[in-house]
Tab-separated table of C-alpha atoms in Angstrom:
chain	number	residue	atom	x	y	z
A	1	UNK	CA	17.872	13.128	69.595
A	2	UNK	CA	15.834	14.166	66.516
A	3	UNK	CA	13.113	11.741	65.723
A	4	UNK	CA	11.261	11.021	62.540
A	5	UNK	CA	8.536	8.531	62.303
A	6	UNK	CA	8.242	6.551	58.477
A	7	UNK	CA	5.103	5.147	57.660
A	8	UNK	CA	5.299	2.237	55.415
A	9	UNK	CA	1.847	1.813	53.121
A	10	UNK	CA	2.763	0.550	50.116
A	11	UNK	CA	6.097	1.388	49.550
A	12	UNK	CA	7.756	-1.962	51.569
A	13	UNK	CA	10.980	-1.757	50.240
A	14	UNK	CA	14.506	0.144	51.332
A	15	UNK	CA	15.460	0.806	47.884
A	16	UNK	CA	14.491	4.229	46.262
A	17	UNK	CA	12.013	5.082	48.684
A	18	UNK	CA	12.060	8.732	48.441
A	19	UNK	CA	10.523	9.175	51.504
A	20	UNK	CA	12.758	6.976	53.548
A	21	UNK	CA	15.769	8.620	52.199
A	22	UNK	CA	14.274	11.988	52.997
A	23	UNK	CA	13.205	10.673	56.602
A	24	UNK	CA	16.731	9.565	57.281
A	25	UNK	CA	18.902	12.398	55.740
A	26	UNK	CA	17.076	15.449	57.805
A	27	UNK	CA	16.626	13.097	61.179
A	28	UNK	CA	19.194	11.329	63.381
A	29	UNK	CA	16.700	8.440	64.447
A	30	UNK	CA	13.493	7.387	62.563
A	31	UNK	CA	10.628	4.959	63.032
A	32	UNK	CA	10.143	2.619	60.529
A	33	UNK	CA	6.118	1.339	61.634
A	34	UNK	CA	3.789	-0.742	59.629
A	35	UNK	CA	0.152	-0.649	60.637
A	36	UNK	CA	-2.419	-3.350	60.193
A	37	UNK	CA	-5.471	-1.386	59.746
A	38	UNK	CA	-8.603	-3.218	60.483
A	39	UNK	CA	-10.640	-0.873	57.929
A	40	UNK	CA	-8.693	-2.959	55.012
A	41	UNK	CA	-7.631	-6.171	56.594
A	42	UNK	CA	-11.238	-6.866	57.593
A	43	UNK	CA	-12.747	-5.947	54.097
A	44	UNK	CA	-14.595	-8.624	52.056
A	45	UNK	CA	-12.171	-8.075	49.219
A	46	UNK	CA	-9.098	-8.545	51.167
A	47	UNK	CA	-8.494	-11.683	50.628
A	48	UNK	CA	-5.906	-14.263	51.770
A	49	UNK	CA	-3.372	-14.546	48.923
A	50	UNK	CA	-2.688	-10.713	49.099
A	51	UNK	CA	-2.430	-10.454	53.179
A	52	UNK	CA	0.028	-13.289	52.675
A	53	UNK	CA	1.651	-11.779	50.320
A	54	UNK	CA	2.261	-8.786	52.252
A	55	UNK	CA	3.265	-10.444	55.683
A	56	UNK	CA	5.962	-11.914	53.459
A	57	UNK	CA	7.058	-8.825	52.368
A	58	UNK	CA	6.427	-7.083	56.183
A	59	UNK	CA	9.269	-10.341	57.509
A	60	UNK	CA	11.680	-9.474	54.744
A	61	UNK	CA	11.475	-5.745	55.283
A	62	UNK	CA	12.252	-6.007	58.908
A	63	UNK	CA	15.187	-8.339	58.184
A	64	UNK	CA	16.461	-5.796	55.791
A	65	UNK	CA	16.083	-3.130	58.145
A	66	UNK	CA	17.648	-5.323	60.852
A	67	UNK	CA	20.997	-5.556	58.655
A	68	UNK	CA	20.965	-1.968	58.689
A	69	UNK	CA	20.973	-1.655	62.351
A	70	UNK	CA	17.271	-0.910	62.415
A	71	UNK	CA	13.754	-2.911	62.490
A	72	UNK	CA	10.157	-2.534	61.584
A	73	UNK	CA	7.801	-1.886	64.203
A	74	UNK	CA	4.566	-3.089	63.981
A	75	UNK	CA	1.324	-1.540	65.560
A	76	UNK	CA	-2.513	-2.659	64.580
A	77	UNK	CA	-5.611	-0.185	65.038
A	78	UNK	CA	-6.642	3.225	63.369
A	79	UNK	CA	-3.893	5.134	62.255
A	80	UNK	CA	-5.529	8.261	63.800
A	81	UNK	CA	-5.223	6.685	66.928
A	82	UNK	CA	-2.081	4.597	66.826
A	83	UNK	CA	0.052	7.464	65.370
A	84	UNK	CA	-0.814	10.309	67.483
A	85	UNK	CA	0.474	7.063	70.527
A	86	UNK	CA	3.680	6.567	68.677
A	87	UNK	CA	4.538	10.423	67.947
A	88	UNK	CA	4.341	10.481	72.090
A	89	UNK	CA	6.447	7.279	72.985
A	90	UNK	CA	9.193	8.421	70.296
A	91	UNK	CA	9.179	12.041	70.362
A	92	UNK	CA	8.819	12.400	66.423
A	93	UNK	CA	8.465	15.660	65.436
A	94	UNK	CA	7.660	14.988	61.668
A	95	UNK	CA	6.183	12.190	59.891
A	96	UNK	CA	6.966	11.113	56.376
A	97	UNK	CA	4.724	8.573	54.087
A	98	UNK	CA	4.102	7.520	50.752
A	99	UNK	CA	1.369	9.434	49.015
A	100	UNK	CA	-1.736	7.479	48.442
A	101	UNK	CA	-4.462	7.758	45.807
A	102	UNK	CA	-7.268	5.534	46.219
A	103	UNK	CA	-10.555	6.725	48.268
A	104	UNK	CA	-9.989	5.294	51.371
A	105	UNK	CA	-6.279	5.448	51.504
A	106	UNK	CA	-6.955	9.975	50.697
A	107	UNK	CA	-9.426	10.111	53.140
A	108	UNK	CA	-7.425	8.071	55.784
A	109	UNK	CA	-4.273	10.400	55.248
A	110	UNK	CA	-6.815	14.058	55.734
A	111	UNK	CA	-7.676	12.117	58.805
A	112	UNK	CA	-4.521	11.687	60.275
A	113	UNK	CA	-3.402	15.179	59.086
A	114	UNK	CA	-6.213	16.425	61.084
A	115	UNK	CA	-5.516	14.238	63.654
A	116	UNK	CA	-1.717	15.294	64.182
A	117	UNK	CA	0.214	18.306	65.435
A	118	UNK	CA	3.481	17.475	63.631
A	119	UNK	CA	4.958	17.807	60.050
A	120	UNK	CA	3.759	15.902	57.141
A	121	UNK	CA	6.021	14.821	54.074
A	122	UNK	CA	4.673	12.394	51.759
A	123	UNK	CA	6.385	11.233	48.271
A	124	UNK	CA	5.400	10.052	44.910
A	125	UNK	CA	6.961	6.242	45.514
A	126	UNK	CA	4.098	4.222	44.154
A	127	UNK	CA	3.420	5.118	40.642
A	128	UNK	CA	5.974	7.057	38.187
A	129	UNK	CA	4.224	10.454	37.566
A	130	UNK	CA	1.285	11.294	40.376
A	131	UNK	CA	-2.200	11.565	39.319
A	132	UNK	CA	-2.638	15.614	39.676
A	133	UNK	CA	1.060	15.840	37.726
A	134	UNK	CA	-0.214	15.723	34.089
A	135	UNK	CA	-3.592	17.369	32.460
A	136	UNK	CA	-4.715	18.326	28.946
A	137	UNK	CA	-4.176	21.617	27.078
A	138	UNK	CA	-7.710	23.191	28.860
A	139	UNK	CA	-6.505	21.674	32.546
A	140	UNK	CA	-8.833	18.653	32.140
A	141	UNK	CA	-8.307	15.236	33.045
A	142	UNK	CA	-7.457	12.777	30.843
A	143	UNK	CA	-10.182	9.866	30.047
A	144	UNK	CA	-8.709	8.381	26.887
A	145	UNK	CA	-5.511	6.767	26.706
A	146	UNK	CA	-3.466	7.386	23.885
A	147	UNK	CA	-3.493	11.060	24.309
A	148	UNK	CA	-2.498	10.574	28.028
A	149	UNK	CA	0.417	8.407	26.870
A	150	UNK	CA	1.533	10.670	24.165
A	151	UNK	CA	1.516	13.200	26.706
A	152	UNK	CA	3.368	11.077	29.278
A	153	UNK	CA	6.059	10.479	27.046
A	154	UNK	CA	6.702	14.047	25.512
A	155	UNK	CA	6.519	15.564	28.965
A	156	UNK	CA	7.155	12.921	31.697
A	157	UNK	CA	10.647	12.762	33.373
A	158	UNK	CA	11.218	10.142	35.857
A	159	UNK	CA	14.013	10.634	38.494
A	160	UNK	CA	16.720	7.931	38.947
A	161	UNK	CA	16.039	5.455	41.014
A	162	UNK	CA	18.206	6.129	44.580
A	163	UNK	CA	20.000	3.262	46.572
A	164	UNK	CA	18.814	1.652	49.814
A	165	UNK	CA	20.043	3.562	52.922
A	166	UNK	CA	23.055	2.356	54.467
A	167	UNK	CA	21.784	2.600	58.214
A	168	UNK	CA	18.603	2.816	59.986
A	169	UNK	CA	18.769	3.840	63.923
A	170	UNK	CA	15.797	3.320	65.394
A	171	UNK	CA	15.259	5.072	69.179
A	172	UNK	CA	15.270	2.072	71.654
A	173	UNK	CA	12.428	0.536	73.831
A	174	UNK	CA	10.088	1.284	71.135
A	175	UNK	CA	7.572	-1.922	71.288
A	176	UNK	CA	6.421	-4.079	68.360
A	177	UNK	CA	3.428	-6.225	68.022
A	178	UNK	CA	5.009	-9.802	66.689
A	179	UNK	CA	4.961	-9.838	62.778
A	180	UNK	CA	2.056	-12.486	61.648
A	181	UNK	CA	3.118	-16.012	59.734
A	182	UNK	CA	2.388	-15.673	56.329
A	183	UNK	CA	1.582	-19.310	55.581
A	184	UNK	CA	-1.478	-19.460	57.915
A	185	UNK	CA	-3.349	-17.511	55.480
A	186	UNK	CA	-2.668	-19.118	51.763
A	187	UNK	CA	-0.461	-22.090	52.112
A	188	UNK	CA	-0.484	-22.745	48.209
A	189	UNK	CA	1.841	-19.192	47.684
A	190	UNK	CA	3.452	-19.473	44.301
A	191	UNK	CA	4.290	-16.050	44.168
A	192	UNK	CA	6.536	-14.863	47.415
A	193	UNK	CA	6.811	-11.671	48.589
A	194	UNK	CA	9.669	-9.424	49.632
A	195	UNK	CA	12.136	-6.603	47.667
A	196	UNK	CA	14.468	-9.748	46.963
A	197	UNK	CA	12.026	-11.775	45.676
A	198	UNK	CA	10.913	-8.870	43.301
A	199	UNK	CA	14.623	-8.136	42.262
A	200	UNK	CA	14.792	-11.731	40.924
A	201	UNK	CA	12.035	-11.466	39.342
A	202	UNK	CA	12.812	-8.720	37.628
A	203	UNK	CA	16.528	-9.587	36.723
A	204	UNK	CA	14.983	-12.857	35.152
A	205	UNK	CA	12.601	-10.552	32.958
A	206	UNK	CA	14.889	-8.368	31.693
A	207	UNK	CA	17.094	-11.263	30.418
A	208	UNK	CA	14.525	-12.847	28.426
A	209	UNK	CA	11.120	-11.628	28.929
A	210	UNK	CA	11.214	-8.064	28.408
A	211	UNK	CA	12.381	-8.394	24.822
A	212	UNK	CA	9.202	-10.949	23.540
A	213	UNK	CA	6.697	-8.867	25.918
A	214	UNK	CA	4.705	-7.766	23.198
A	215	UNK	CA	3.962	-11.215	21.491
A	216	UNK	CA	4.418	-13.393	24.562
A	217	UNK	CA	2.197	-11.674	27.235
A	218	UNK	CA	-1.163	-12.313	24.915
A	219	UNK	CA	-0.331	-16.658	25.214
A	220	UNK	CA	-1.769	-17.658	28.798
A	221	UNK	CA	-0.092	-21.369	28.351
A	222	UNK	CA	3.379	-19.328	27.978
A	223	UNK	CA	5.306	-17.640	31.055
A	224	UNK	CA	5.674	-14.230	29.099
A	225	UNK	CA	4.504	-11.867	31.664
A	226	UNK	CA	6.888	-10.714	34.671
A	227	UNK	CA	4.701	-11.624	37.515
A	228	UNK	CA	5.584	-8.514	39.303
A	229	UNK	CA	2.591	-6.962	39.705
A	230	UNK	CA	2.473	-8.022	43.450
A	231	UNK	CA	5.262	-6.523	43.799
A	232	UNK	CA	4.585	-3.312	42.502
A	233	UNK	CA	1.043	-3.148	43.803
A	234	UNK	CA	2.782	-3.117	47.326
A	235	UNK	CA	6.030	-0.988	46.465
A	236	UNK	CA	8.402	-4.161	46.870
A	237	UNK	CA	10.005	-3.019	43.900
A	238	UNK	CA	10.395	0.494	43.204
A	239	UNK	CA	8.331	1.510	39.453
A	240	UNK	CA	11.372	3.767	38.881
A	241	UNK	CA	13.920	1.165	39.400
A	242	UNK	CA	11.699	-1.348	37.009
A	243	UNK	CA	11.047	1.671	34.095
A	244	UNK	CA	14.767	2.973	33.820
A	245	UNK	CA	16.007	-1.221	33.418
A	246	UNK	CA	13.895	-1.239	30.668
A	247	UNK	CA	15.041	1.553	29.114
A	248	UNK	CA	18.379	0.465	29.799
A	249	UNK	CA	17.265	-2.812	28.127
A	250	UNK	CA	15.381	-1.240	25.270
A	251	UNK	CA	18.711	1.474	24.297
A	252	UNK	CA	20.806	-1.783	23.692
A	253	UNK	CA	18.713	-3.313	21.124
A	254	UNK	CA	18.344	-2.631	17.732
A	255	UNK	CA	15.236	0.039	16.760
A	256	UNK	CA	13.292	-3.311	15.034
A	257	UNK	CA	13.571	-5.370	18.085
A	258	UNK	CA	12.311	-2.628	20.566
A	259	UNK	CA	8.498	-3.494	20.805
A	260	UNK	CA	8.546	-5.997	23.577
A	261	UNK	CA	9.908	-3.333	25.881
A	262	UNK	CA	8.621	-0.572	24.585
A	263	UNK	CA	5.266	-2.609	25.133
A	264	UNK	CA	6.153	-3.266	28.929
A	265	UNK	CA	6.667	0.974	29.484
A	266	UNK	CA	2.961	1.597	28.120
A	267	UNK	CA	1.582	-1.382	30.573
A	268	UNK	CA	3.419	1.051	33.438
A	269	UNK	CA	1.541	3.847	31.714
A	270	UNK	CA	-1.562	2.348	31.762
A	271	UNK	CA	-1.117	1.752	35.504
A	272	UNK	CA	-0.588	5.542	36.072
A	273	UNK	CA	-3.508	6.311	33.622
A	274	UNK	CA	-6.220	4.395	35.537
A	275	UNK	CA	-4.717	5.343	38.941
A	276	UNK	CA	-5.204	9.531	38.554
A	277	UNK	CA	-8.882	8.277	36.717
A	278	UNK	CA	-9.927	7.102	39.800
A	279	UNK	CA	-8.317	9.732	42.059
A	280	UNK	CA	-9.985	12.417	39.751
A	281	UNK	CA	-13.557	10.279	39.508
A	282	UNK	CA	-13.789	8.258	42.872
A	283	UNK	CA	-17.262	7.821	42.014
A	284	UNK	CA	-15.634	4.738	39.511
A	285	UNK	CA	-14.751	2.605	43.003
A	286	UNK	CA	-18.517	1.769	43.400
A	287	UNK	CA	-20.429	2.936	40.093
A	288	UNK	CA	-20.238	3.146	36.474
A	289	UNK	CA	-17.332	5.903	35.160
A	290	UNK	CA	-20.527	6.460	32.642
A	291	UNK	CA	-22.888	7.195	35.135
A	292	UNK	CA	-25.605	6.717	32.888
A	293	UNK	CA	-25.053	2.986	32.454
A	294	UNK	CA	-25.387	2.644	36.009
A	295	UNK	CA	-28.855	1.875	34.855
A	296	UNK	CA	-28.095	-1.236	32.788
A	297	UNK	CA	-30.486	-4.139	34.165
A	298	UNK	CA	-27.790	-6.758	34.731
A	299	UNK	CA	-29.682	-10.547	34.988
A	300	UNK	CA	-27.435	-11.345	37.996
A	301	UNK	CA	-28.452	-15.161	38.398
A	302	UNK	CA	-26.399	-16.180	41.272
A	303	UNK	CA	-26.317	-19.933	40.000
A	304	UNK	CA	-24.297	-18.863	36.914
A	305	UNK	CA	-21.800	-16.489	38.927
A	306	UNK	CA	-21.483	-19.502	41.209
A	307	UNK	CA	-20.562	-21.355	38.004
A	308	UNK	CA	-18.035	-18.878	36.857
A	309	UNK	CA	-16.325	-18.483	40.107
A	310	UNK	CA	-15.965	-22.342	40.093
A	311	UNK	CA	-14.687	-22.607	36.837
A	312	UNK	CA	-17.243	-24.721	35.647
A	313	UNK	CA	-19.296	-22.603	33.197
A	314	UNK	CA	-18.595	-25.413	29.757
A	315	UNK	CA	-16.414	-22.884	28.193
A	316	UNK	CA	-12.642	-24.215	28.455
A	317	UNK	CA	-10.582	-20.991	28.487
A	318	UNK	CA	-12.694	-19.338	31.091
A	319	UNK	CA	-12.837	-22.288	33.167
A	320	UNK	CA	-9.049	-22.575	33.225
A	321	UNK	CA	-8.156	-18.981	33.743
A	322	UNK	CA	-11.008	-19.069	36.708
A	323	UNK	CA	-9.150	-22.636	37.918
A	324	UNK	CA	-5.984	-20.471	37.795
A	325	UNK	CA	-6.978	-17.497	40.240
A	326	UNK	CA	-8.085	-20.071	42.568
A	327	UNK	CA	-4.796	-22.018	42.766
A	328	UNK	CA	-2.396	-19.411	42.130
A	329	UNK	CA	-4.068	-16.246	43.418
A	330	UNK	CA	-3.318	-14.456	40.029
A	331	UNK	CA	-4.543	-14.940	36.636
A	332	UNK	CA	-2.771	-13.834	32.913
A	333	UNK	CA	-4.126	-10.917	31.828
A	334	UNK	CA	-5.874	-12.341	28.637
A	335	UNK	CA	-7.696	-14.449	30.694
A	336	UNK	CA	-8.601	-11.720	32.953
A	337	UNK	CA	-10.104	-9.586	29.805
A	338	UNK	CA	-12.022	-12.876	28.676
A	339	UNK	CA	-13.257	-13.624	31.619
A	340	UNK	CA	-14.878	-10.369	32.693
A	341	UNK	CA	-15.935	-10.419	29.525
A	342	UNK	CA	-17.896	-13.449	29.601
A	343	UNK	CA	-19.239	-12.548	33.172
A	344	UNK	CA	-20.315	-9.220	32.099
A	345	UNK	CA	-21.715	-10.159	28.603
A	346	UNK	CA	-22.569	-13.494	28.199
A	347	UNK	CA	-24.130	-14.072	31.755
A	348	UNK	CA	-24.975	-10.630	32.070
A	349	UNK	CA	-23.818	-10.100	35.634
A	350	UNK	CA	-23.053	-6.798	37.057
A	351	UNK	CA	-19.023	-5.848	36.504
A	352	UNK	CA	-18.944	-5.073	40.284
A	353	UNK	CA	-19.565	-8.756	41.139
A	354	UNK	CA	-16.741	-10.123	39.033
A	355	UNK	CA	-14.160	-6.603	40.708
A	356	UNK	CA	-14.802	-7.600	43.950
A	357	UNK	CA	-14.437	-11.166	43.595
A	358	UNK	CA	-10.673	-10.421	41.740
A	359	UNK	CA	-9.698	-8.301	44.638
A	360	UNK	CA	-10.889	-11.323	46.904
A	361	UNK	CA	-8.514	-13.674	44.842
A	362	UNK	CA	-5.568	-12.015	43.404
A	363	UNK	CA	-2.458	-11.278	44.970
A	364	UNK	CA	-1.629	-8.478	43.105
A	365	UNK	CA	-5.274	-6.759	43.537
A	366	UNK	CA	-5.120	-2.965	42.831
A	367	UNK	CA	-8.128	-0.987	42.947
A	368	UNK	CA	-7.489	1.385	40.600
A	369	UNK	CA	-6.065	-1.222	37.718
A	370	UNK	CA	-9.005	-3.809	38.518
A	371	UNK	CA	-11.570	-1.267	38.522
A	372	UNK	CA	-10.099	0.043	35.511
A	373	UNK	CA	-9.392	-3.692	33.801
A	374	UNK	CA	-13.614	-4.933	34.741
A	375	UNK	CA	-14.761	-1.257	33.342
A	376	UNK	CA	-12.972	-1.730	30.143
A	377	UNK	CA	-14.189	-5.349	29.932
A	378	UNK	CA	-17.407	-4.328	30.752
A	379	UNK	CA	-17.853	-0.858	28.389
A	380	UNK	CA	-18.699	1.420	31.264
A	381	UNK	CA	-15.180	3.009	32.163
A	382	UNK	CA	-13.081	5.471	30.558
A	383	UNK	CA	-11.495	4.875	26.969
A	384	UNK	CA	-13.552	1.062	27.446
A	385	UNK	CA	-13.921	-1.696	24.645
A	386	UNK	CA	-17.173	-0.329	22.555
A	387	UNK	CA	-19.805	-2.323	24.419
A	388	UNK	CA	-20.774	-3.913	20.605
A	389	UNK	CA	-17.246	-5.577	20.627
A	390	UNK	CA	-18.305	-8.756	22.448
A	391	UNK	CA	-15.244	-11.475	22.957
A	392	UNK	CA	-16.408	-14.933	21.660
A	393	UNK	CA	-15.039	-17.257	24.332
A	394	UNK	CA	-14.235	-20.036	21.938
A	395	UNK	CA	-12.875	-17.999	19.628
A	396	UNK	CA	-10.330	-16.257	22.285
A	397	UNK	CA	-9.427	-19.826	23.163
A	398	UNK	CA	-8.757	-21.019	19.424
A	399	UNK	CA	-6.680	-17.703	19.052
A	400	UNK	CA	-4.493	-17.626	22.571
A	401	UNK	CA	-4.312	-21.133	23.500
A	402	UNK	CA	-3.970	-22.554	20.183
A	403	UNK	CA	-2.882	-25.820	21.137
A	404	UNK	CA	-4.613	-25.785	24.687
A	405	UNK	CA	-1.828	-25.940	26.769
A	406	UNK	CA	-3.123	-23.704	29.475
A	407	UNK	CA	-6.679	-25.293	29.405
A	408	UNK	CA	-5.082	-29.096	29.809
A	409	UNK	CA	-3.047	-27.448	32.872
A	410	UNK	CA	-5.562	-26.109	34.363
A	411	UNK	CA	-8.800	-28.643	33.290
A	412	UNK	CA	-8.049	-31.772	33.705
A	413	UNK	CA	-10.833	-33.535	32.734
A	414	UNK	CA	-10.248	-32.317	29.279
A	415	UNK	CA	-6.518	-33.522	29.278
A	416	UNK	CA	-6.816	-36.304	26.264
A	417	UNK	CA	-8.926	-33.868	24.260
A	418	UNK	CA	-6.818	-32.791	20.873
A	419	UNK	CA	-6.550	-29.577	19.869
A	420	UNK	CA	-9.000	-29.193	17.454
A	421	UNK	CA	-11.989	-29.635	19.888
A	422	UNK	CA	-10.452	-28.818	23.164
A	423	UNK	CA	-11.932	-24.961	23.061
A	424	UNK	CA	-15.148	-26.763	21.586
A	425	UNK	CA	-15.720	-30.047	23.453
A	426	UNK	CA	-19.412	-30.220	23.105
A	427	UNK	CA	-18.831	-30.709	19.358
A	428	UNK	CA	-17.493	-34.119	20.262
A	429	UNK	CA	-19.463	-37.334	19.966
A	430	UNK	CA	-21.100	-39.160	23.505
A	431	UNK	CA	-18.735	-41.655	22.628
A	432	UNK	CA	-15.504	-39.334	21.877
A	433	UNK	CA	-16.545	-38.022	24.927
A	434	UNK	CA	-16.331	-41.232	26.917
A	435	UNK	CA	-13.055	-42.402	25.528
A	436	UNK	CA	-11.373	-38.833	25.750
A	437	UNK	CA	-12.251	-38.885	29.952
A	438	UNK	CA	-14.075	-35.414	29.092
A	439	UNK	CA	-17.647	-36.860	30.550
A	440	UNK	CA	-17.304	-34.904	33.588
A	441	UNK	CA	-16.877	-31.385	32.008
A	442	UNK	CA	-19.676	-29.580	32.049
A	443	UNK	CA	-21.802	-28.398	28.803
A	444	UNK	CA	-21.933	-24.522	28.287
A	445	UNK	CA	-24.340	-22.963	31.301
A	446	UNK	CA	-24.951	-20.161	28.141
A	447	UNK	CA	-25.501	-20.026	24.268
A	448	UNK	CA	-22.877	-17.236	23.353
A	449	UNK	CA	-24.635	-16.142	20.136
A	450	UNK	CA	-28.370	-16.162	22.541
A	451	UNK	CA	-26.307	-14.070	25.288
A	452	UNK	CA	-24.309	-11.758	22.965
A	453	UNK	CA	-28.272	-10.687	21.639
A	454	UNK	CA	-29.109	-9.897	24.710
A	455	UNK	CA	-26.090	-8.201	25.969
A	456	UNK	CA	-26.554	-5.918	22.940
A	457	UNK	CA	-30.187	-4.927	23.518
A	458	UNK	CA	-29.189	-4.279	27.091
A	459	UNK	CA	-26.527	-1.811	26.528
A	460	UNK	CA	-28.777	-0.366	23.836
A	461	UNK	CA	-31.465	0.305	26.154
A	462	UNK	CA	-28.844	1.979	28.921
A	463	UNK	CA	-27.857	3.949	26.818
A	464	UNK	CA	-30.703	5.635	25.325
């Protein structure tokens, strides 16, 4: 029988998996394999929350394959060694997989291609469009989002989402390592991996959240986001399925009520944008996109960094966000911007410290999006926030958590502090702090107005 291998990496789903569907359409047998790559699993920024989520997704994928007559083959090791062995075992004559765009994945796939003598076919099953699909009129790479988005909307036609296969036939006798237990890695999970979990979240979001996303997403104390980022990162939800579902919802709404859904679609375009930036400018993975800003003389105080990680900076909105990260392996998007600005422009710590810590902690940690977000906040990246626009953590808290609900949830020391003081508890008298039970909360580790001037001087010196 003709046999192919489908190598699962990010597209951990059966629905709308173009590579898997093509393999099944041309070959009688397909070996679905996932390789636990030590080069990824042993990285210091491969965190427990993300590993658990991955293992849950693999377990769900195996269960789904078994309902179709197949199963997931799990192997451990370097793909350049594992795949040739698997090819010999099953007699495969072709390898299918989804395209990879991050620097390690690109190099790994080049090494695999050099090591194998069979046909290799890749598909775009992670992004809406590939990084090499849209260019400027002069053939350059877009480094500013607005014109990229304009071109994306004008020129891009997204293919329809395809249904899952009806049957998967796997050769008999192929050895598989046992699936790992997710719970051993991150016991306090609040978002669970797997294609069915993703579809439930999608249905809920389409029913209500998508329509008000433009306003609801800005309030950390309100559940106004989709919570689908981790599923998109691992491909447990087809981004094409998500995109077309959003377009259907938007089309059914009056023109005056479409801003929410349009904003969600814009976020998906941002995802493509950051992926193409990292793909074409891989130096941004380890240094500033604007290379001249690698000269910023960061102060990098280890004690301040530990205060930031622990949520003990004395700025309530910052501390609430960092404690949410510890508790859930996830953080609200507005909060991510606030804490990133605070680390770089109040604590004057290199953005790469924060970027690495986020990748270690986030269940949805995605290199392109995480790198793009951190460099945006640090004003070192493409289309970044101007360096002289520095978030005031107090006013950010007052604006986006006006009643203090987010702070009270994650900073219980301030649970009884009234809204008028919850984002500036240092304004309370000692007697008030004692009465309200806020004595245990720390004083600010730095003074924002002072640090703002220092940050401006650092950036000015680097730019000059």
